[in-house]
Amino acid sequence: MDRTKRAELARLRKIYAHTGSWYDLLDAPWEYFRYRKIRPLIWRRAGGAKNVLELGVGTGRNVEFYPSESRVTAIDLSEVMLKTAAARGVCAGREGFLCQASATDLPFRSASFDSAMATFLFCVLPNDLQPRALSEVARILRPGGKLVLIEYQYSEKLLRRALMKLMAPFVRWAYGAGFDRETARHLREGGWQIEEETFLSGDVLKLIVASPPG
């Protein structure tokens, strides 16, 4: 990985070192009014998968929706976020475990997971890091495995798009995220097959289900 990409990851670590401890408070309005309604959808797509990797577990908001039949391993770049996820019960009493790692360098054997899930990770990853992360996810998925994502994008509606552009500097400062990520394009260019691409809230919040190349 070149110096620029390493610097981008370092920037994200720094952001969450500061905001990780009050992330849940910062995110509370969106969590209550929007995210809680859609989080179960991503886990239904696990489809009985035995070994599941959650990329960017954050503070562990998805834990209550983990399928009972699945062994979930969860990673995050931020040590602060992982501590909150552990306190929330991620992997408690399960065979899976929490691991501090970047999606761009997954510390797992090839073909070791049936599914990979992420909520709002790829809108944090800059576009130039996404191909590497997707390549890593493809590597660790078994044949027939799926990647399931919920991500943001800019609205095509003029007023909503203008409001999102006004919010963009704050979103970048607080979350290291952007609405300009081109995850679907990176998937297609990387040889992934997109099986589902559905808007969940207006035309800004999208569910993507994809199978890896080959």
mmCIF file of C-alpha atoms in Angstrom:
data_model
loop_
_atom_site.group_PDB
_atom_site.id
_atom_site.type_symbol
_atom_site.label_atom_id
_atom_site.label_comp_id
_atom_site.label_asym_id
_atom_site.label_seq_id
_atom_site.Cartn_x
_atom_site.Cartn_y
_atom_site.Cartn_z
ATOM 1 C CA MET A 1 0.000 0.000 0.000
ATOM 2 C CA ASP A 2 1.432 3.389 -0.957
ATOM 3 C CA ARG A 3 2.049 6.304 1.386
ATOM 4 C CA THR A 4 -1.114 8.182 0.392
ATOM 5 C CA LYS A 5 -3.378 5.247 1.180
ATOM 6 C CA ARG A 6 -1.623 4.608 4.483
ATOM 7 C CA ALA A 7 -2.151 8.279 5.338
ATOM 8 C CA GLU A 8 -5.874 7.951 4.606
ATOM 9 C CA LEU A 9 -6.175 5.015 6.993
ATOM 10 C CA ALA A 10 -4.212 6.942 9.619
ATOM 11 C CA ARG A 11 -6.623 9.846 9.198
ATOM 12 C CA LEU A 12 -9.597 7.560 9.817
ATOM 13 C CA ARG A 13 -7.951 6.075 12.920
ATOM 14 C CA LYS A 14 -7.391 9.587 14.259
ATOM 15 C CA ILE A 15 -10.996 10.619 13.620
ATOM 16 C CA TYR A 16 -12.427 7.645 15.497
ATOM 17 C CA ALA A 17 -9.900 7.969 18.307
ATOM 18 C CA HIS A 18 -11.621 11.300 19.009
ATOM 19 C CA THR A 19 -15.251 10.608 18.080
ATOM 20 C CA GLY A 20 -15.474 6.913 18.977
ATOM 21 C CA SER A 21 -16.305 7.500 22.642
ATOM 22 C CA TRP A 22 -19.310 9.713 21.813
ATOM 23 C CA TYR A 23 -20.207 8.168 18.471
ATOM 24 C CA ASP A 24 -23.508 6.691 19.718
ATOM 25 C CA LEU A 25 -24.641 10.083 21.005
ATOM 26 C CA LEU A 26 -23.616 11.757 17.761
ATOM 27 C CA ASP A 27 -25.466 9.157 15.714
ATOM 28 C CA ALA A 28 -28.547 8.854 17.958
ATOM 29 C CA PRO A 29 -31.104 10.724 15.804
ATOM 30 C CA TRP A 30 -30.264 8.704 12.681
ATOM 31 C CA GLU A 31 -30.110 5.455 14.650
ATOM 32 C CA TYR A 32 -33.520 5.980 16.231
ATOM 33 C CA PHE A 33 -35.427 7.307 13.240
ATOM 34 C CA ARG A 34 -33.766 5.443 10.368
ATOM 35 C CA TYR A 35 -31.085 2.837 10.991
ATOM 36 C CA ARG A 36 -32.904 0.570 13.449
ATOM 37 C CA LYS A 37 -35.587 -0.052 10.840
ATOM 38 C CA ILE A 38 -33.149 -1.195 8.191
ATOM 39 C CA ARG A 39 -30.421 -3.040 10.119
ATOM 40 C CA PRO A 40 -32.395 -6.326 10.210
ATOM 41 C CA LEU A 41 -32.552 -6.347 6.408
ATOM 42 C CA ILE A 42 -28.834 -6.876 5.976
ATOM 43 C CA TRP A 43 -28.770 -9.846 8.330
ATOM 44 C CA ARG A 44 -31.695 -11.543 6.620
ATOM 45 C CA ARG A 45 -29.450 -11.683 3.567
ATOM 46 C CA ALA A 46 -27.024 -13.867 5.534
ATOM 47 C CA GLY A 47 -29.360 -16.689 4.587
ATOM 48 C CA GLY A 48 -28.247 -19.178 7.223
ATOM 49 C CA ALA A 49 -24.550 -18.625 6.603
ATOM 50 C CA LYS A 50 -22.436 -20.379 9.229
ATOM 51 C CA ASN A 51 -19.387 -18.078 9.247
ATOM 52 C CA VAL A 52 -20.062 -14.368 8.807
ATOM 53 C CA LEU A 53 -17.633 -11.448 8.839
ATOM 54 C CA GLU A 54 -18.916 -8.043 9.900
ATOM 55 C CA LEU A 55 -16.691 -5.354 8.424
ATOM 56 C CA GLY A 56 -16.572 -2.099 10.364
ATOM 57 C CA VAL A 57 -18.552 -3.273 13.379
ATOM 58 C CA GLY A 58 -18.365 0.207 14.928
ATOM 59 C CA THR A 59 -20.027 0.333 18.339
ATOM 60 C CA GLY A 60 -21.850 -2.950 17.749
ATOM 61 C CA ARG A 61 -25.294 -1.673 16.831
ATOM 62 C CA ASN A 62 -25.965 -4.747 14.691
ATOM 63 C CA VAL A 63 -25.411 -7.300 17.459
ATOM 64 C CA GLU A 64 -29.081 -7.783 18.321
ATOM 65 C CA PHE A 65 -29.765 -8.763 14.708
ATOM 66 C CA TYR A 66 -27.017 -11.380 14.377
ATOM 67 C CA PRO A 67 -28.524 -14.683 13.162
ATOM 68 C CA SER A 68 -28.574 -17.221 15.968
ATOM 69 C CA GLU A 69 -27.236 -19.917 13.637
ATOM 70 C CA SER A 70 -24.203 -17.870 12.545
ATOM 71 C CA ARG A 71 -20.689 -17.535 13.939
ATOM 72 C CA VAL A 72 -19.933 -13.824 13.573
ATOM 73 C CA THR A 73 -16.428 -12.396 13.494
ATOM 74 C CA ALA A 74 -16.320 -8.595 13.686
ATOM 75 C CA ILE A 75 -13.545 -6.159 12.796
ATOM 76 C CA ASP A 76 -13.018 -2.430 13.074
ATOM 77 C CA LEU A 77 -10.135 -0.039 12.524
ATOM 78 C CA SER A 78 -10.809 1.775 15.797
ATOM 79 C CA GLU A 79 -9.813 0.369 19.185
ATOM 80 C CA VAL A 80 -12.251 2.772 20.873
ATOM 81 C CA MET A 81 -15.169 1.505 18.794
ATOM 82 C CA LEU A 82 -14.234 -2.120 19.449
ATOM 83 C CA LYS A 83 -14.322 -1.530 23.206
ATOM 84 C CA THR A 84 -17.862 -0.184 22.932
ATOM 85 C CA ALA A 85 -18.870 -3.100 20.699
ATOM 86 C CA ALA A 86 -17.487 -5.562 23.251
ATOM 87 C CA ALA A 87 -19.410 -3.837 26.051
ATOM 88 C CA ARG A 88 -22.559 -4.091 23.937
ATOM 89 C CA GLY A 89 -22.075 -7.851 23.750
ATOM 90 C CA VAL A 90 -20.651 -8.393 20.270
ATOM 91 C CA CYS A 91 -19.317 -11.963 20.174
ATOM 92 C CA ALA A 92 -20.133 -12.490 23.865
ATOM 93 C CA GLY A 93 -21.044 -16.142 24.311
ATOM 94 C CA ARG A 94 -20.412 -16.829 20.622
ATOM 95 C CA GLU A 95 -17.685 -18.665 18.789
ATOM 96 C CA GLY A 96 -16.712 -15.558 16.809
ATOM 97 C CA PHE A 97 -14.419 -12.809 17.996
ATOM 98 C CA LEU A 98 -13.599 -9.118 17.749
ATOM 99 C CA CYS A 99 -10.482 -8.052 15.902
ATOM 100 C CA GLN A 100 -8.839 -4.681 15.262
ATOM 101 C CA ALA A 101 -8.120 -4.649 11.550
ATOM 102 C CA SER A 102 -8.650 -2.730 8.336
ATOM 103 C CA ALA A 103 -10.874 -4.024 5.542
ATOM 104 C CA THR A 104 -7.926 -3.355 3.244
ATOM 105 C CA ASP A 105 -5.767 -5.960 5.035
ATOM 106 C CA LEU A 106 -7.929 -8.725 6.469
ATOM 107 C CA PRO A 107 -6.039 -11.063 8.833
ATOM 108 C CA PHE A 108 -7.954 -14.171 7.791
ATOM 109 C CA ARG A 109 -7.288 -17.198 5.626
ATOM 110 C CA SER A 110 -8.618 -17.260 2.094
ATOM 111 C CA ALA A 111 -12.080 -18.783 1.634
ATOM 112 C CA SER A 112 -12.869 -18.753 5.349
ATOM 113 C CA PHE A 113 -16.258 -16.962 5.431
ATOM 114 C CA ASP A 114 -19.658 -17.670 3.910
ATOM 115 C CA SER A 115 -20.822 -14.049 3.961
ATOM 116 C CA ALA A 116 -19.463 -10.580 4.694
ATOM 117 C CA MET A 117 -21.609 -7.693 5.916
ATOM 118 C CA ALA A 118 -21.044 -3.969 6.363
ATOM 119 C CA THR A 119 -23.272 -1.082 7.367
ATOM 120 C CA PHE A 120 -21.873 2.321 6.418
ATOM 121 C CA LEU A 121 -18.273 1.152 6.072
ATOM 122 C CA PHE A 122 -17.784 1.791 2.371
ATOM 123 C CA CYS A 123 -19.072 5.367 2.656
ATOM 124 C CA VAL A 124 -16.174 5.853 5.088
ATOM 125 C CA LEU A 125 -13.562 4.163 2.894
ATOM 126 C CA PRO A 126 -12.244 6.614 0.264
ATOM 127 C CA ASN A 127 -12.772 5.593 -3.343
ATOM 128 C CA ASP A 128 -9.096 4.838 -3.900
ATOM 129 C CA LEU A 129 -9.100 2.306 -1.023
ATOM 130 C CA GLN A 130 -12.257 0.499 -2.082
ATOM 131 C CA PRO A 131 -10.783 -1.751 -4.810
ATOM 132 C CA ARG A 132 -8.205 -3.104 -2.348
ATOM 133 C CA ALA A 133 -10.864 -3.704 0.325
ATOM 134 C CA LEU A 134 -13.153 -5.459 -2.156
ATOM 135 C CA SER A 135 -10.265 -7.625 -3.333
ATOM 136 C CA GLU A 136 -9.604 -8.643 0.270
ATOM 137 C CA VAL A 137 -13.267 -9.467 0.843
ATOM 138 C CA ALA A 138 -13.333 -11.551 -2.344
ATOM 139 C CA ARG A 139 -10.288 -13.438 -1.091
ATOM 140 C CA ILE A 140 -11.794 -14.434 2.255
ATOM 141 C CA LEU A 141 -15.203 -15.463 0.868
ATOM 142 C CA ARG A 142 -15.893 -19.092 0.043
ATOM 143 C CA PRO A 143 -17.399 -20.061 -3.317
ATOM 144 C CA GLY A 144 -21.025 -18.981 -3.294
ATOM 145 C CA GLY A 145 -20.334 -16.344 -0.624
ATOM 146 C CA LYS A 146 -22.043 -12.968 -0.587
ATOM 147 C CA LEU A 147 -21.122 -9.416 0.352
ATOM 148 C CA VAL A 148 -24.040 -7.387 1.729
ATOM 149 C CA LEU A 149 -23.748 -3.623 2.183
ATOM 150 C CA ILE A 150 -25.858 -0.694 3.314
ATOM 151 C CA GLU A 151 -24.342 2.558 2.116
ATOM 152 C CA TYR A 152 -25.088 6.224 1.405
ATOM 153 C CA GLN A 153 -24.922 8.108 -1.862
ATOM 154 C CA TYR A 154 -25.841 11.562 -3.081
ATOM 155 C CA SER A 155 -29.486 12.073 -3.984
ATOM 156 C CA GLU A 156 -30.425 12.899 -7.552
ATOM 157 C CA LYS A 157 -33.128 15.274 -6.246
ATOM 158 C CA LEU A 158 -31.844 18.833 -6.337
ATOM 159 C CA LEU A 159 -33.003 20.029 -2.904
ATOM 160 C CA ARG A 160 -31.971 16.882 -1.057
ATOM 161 C CA ARG A 161 -28.648 16.815 -2.866
ATOM 162 C CA ALA A 162 -28.028 20.463 -1.932
ATOM 163 C CA LEU A 163 -28.761 19.700 1.736
ATOM 164 C CA MET A 164 -26.402 16.730 1.631
ATOM 165 C CA LYS A 165 -23.661 18.918 0.173
ATOM 166 C CA LEU A 166 -24.165 21.332 3.065
ATOM 167 C CA MET A 167 -23.818 18.428 5.506
ATOM 168 C CA ALA A 168 -20.812 16.900 3.739
ATOM 169 C CA PRO A 169 -18.062 18.846 5.595
ATOM 170 C CA PHE A 170 -19.521 17.856 8.978
ATOM 171 C CA VAL A 171 -19.934 14.235 7.884
ATOM 172 C CA ARG A 172 -16.315 14.127 6.779
ATOM 173 C CA TRP A 173 -15.115 15.741 10.028
ATOM 174 C CA ALA A 174 -17.194 13.589 12.384
ATOM 175 C CA TYR A 175 -17.244 10.252 10.545
ATOM 176 C CA GLY A 176 -14.521 10.487 7.918
ATOM 177 C CA ALA A 177 -17.302 9.630 5.476
ATOM 178 C CA GLY A 178 -18.592 10.980 2.182
ATOM 179 C CA PHE A 179 -21.689 10.745 0.037
ATOM 180 C CA ASP A 180 -19.584 10.568 -3.132
ATOM 181 C CA ARG A 181 -18.407 6.966 -2.838
ATOM 182 C CA GLU A 182 -18.792 4.828 -5.971
ATOM 183 C CA THR A 183 -18.983 1.415 -4.388
ATOM 184 C CA ALA A 184 -21.278 -0.111 -7.008
ATOM 185 C CA ARG A 185 -18.885 0.969 -9.757
ATOM 186 C CA HIS A 186 -15.908 -0.471 -7.896
ATOM 187 C CA LEU A 187 -17.777 -3.757 -7.488
ATOM 188 C CA ARG A 188 -18.556 -4.003 -11.195
ATOM 189 C CA GLU A 189 -15.056 -3.013 -12.260
ATOM 190 C CA GLY A 190 -13.654 -5.610 -9.861
ATOM 191 C CA GLY A 191 -15.652 -8.376 -11.498
ATOM 192 C CA TRP A 192 -18.288 -8.697 -8.781
ATOM 193 C CA GLN A 193 -21.833 -9.594 -9.776
ATOM 194 C CA ILE A 194 -24.410 -7.306 -8.181
ATOM 195 C CA GLU A 195 -27.450 -9.421 -7.391
ATOM 196 C CA GLU A 196 -29.509 -6.774 -5.616
ATOM 197 C CA GLU A 197 -29.311 -2.980 -5.550
ATOM 198 C CA THR A 198 -32.248 -1.452 -3.700
ATOM 199 C CA PHE A 199 -32.925 1.929 -2.129
ATOM 200 C CA LEU A 200 -34.067 1.715 1.474
ATOM 201 C CA SER A 201 -34.636 5.394 2.239
ATOM 202 C CA GLY A 202 -35.385 7.837 -0.543
ATOM 203 C CA ASP A 203 -32.619 7.652 -3.111
ATOM 204 C CA VAL A 204 -29.749 8.047 -0.636
ATOM 205 C CA LEU A 205 -29.532 4.830 1.367
ATOM 206 C CA LYS A 206 -28.887 1.677 -0.636
ATOM 207 C CA LEU A 207 -28.740 -2.066 0.004
ATOM 208 C CA ILE A 208 -26.274 -3.935 -2.209
ATOM 209 C CA VAL A 209 -25.861 -7.710 -2.410
ATOM 210 C CA ALA A 210 -22.954 -8.947 -4.540
ATOM 211 C CA SER A 211 -21.096 -12.159 -5.263
ATOM 212 C CA PRO A 212 -17.335 -12.112 -5.838
ATOM 213 C CA PRO A 213 -15.589 -12.607 -9.171
ATOM 214 C CA GLY A 214 -14.989 -16.158 -10.245
#
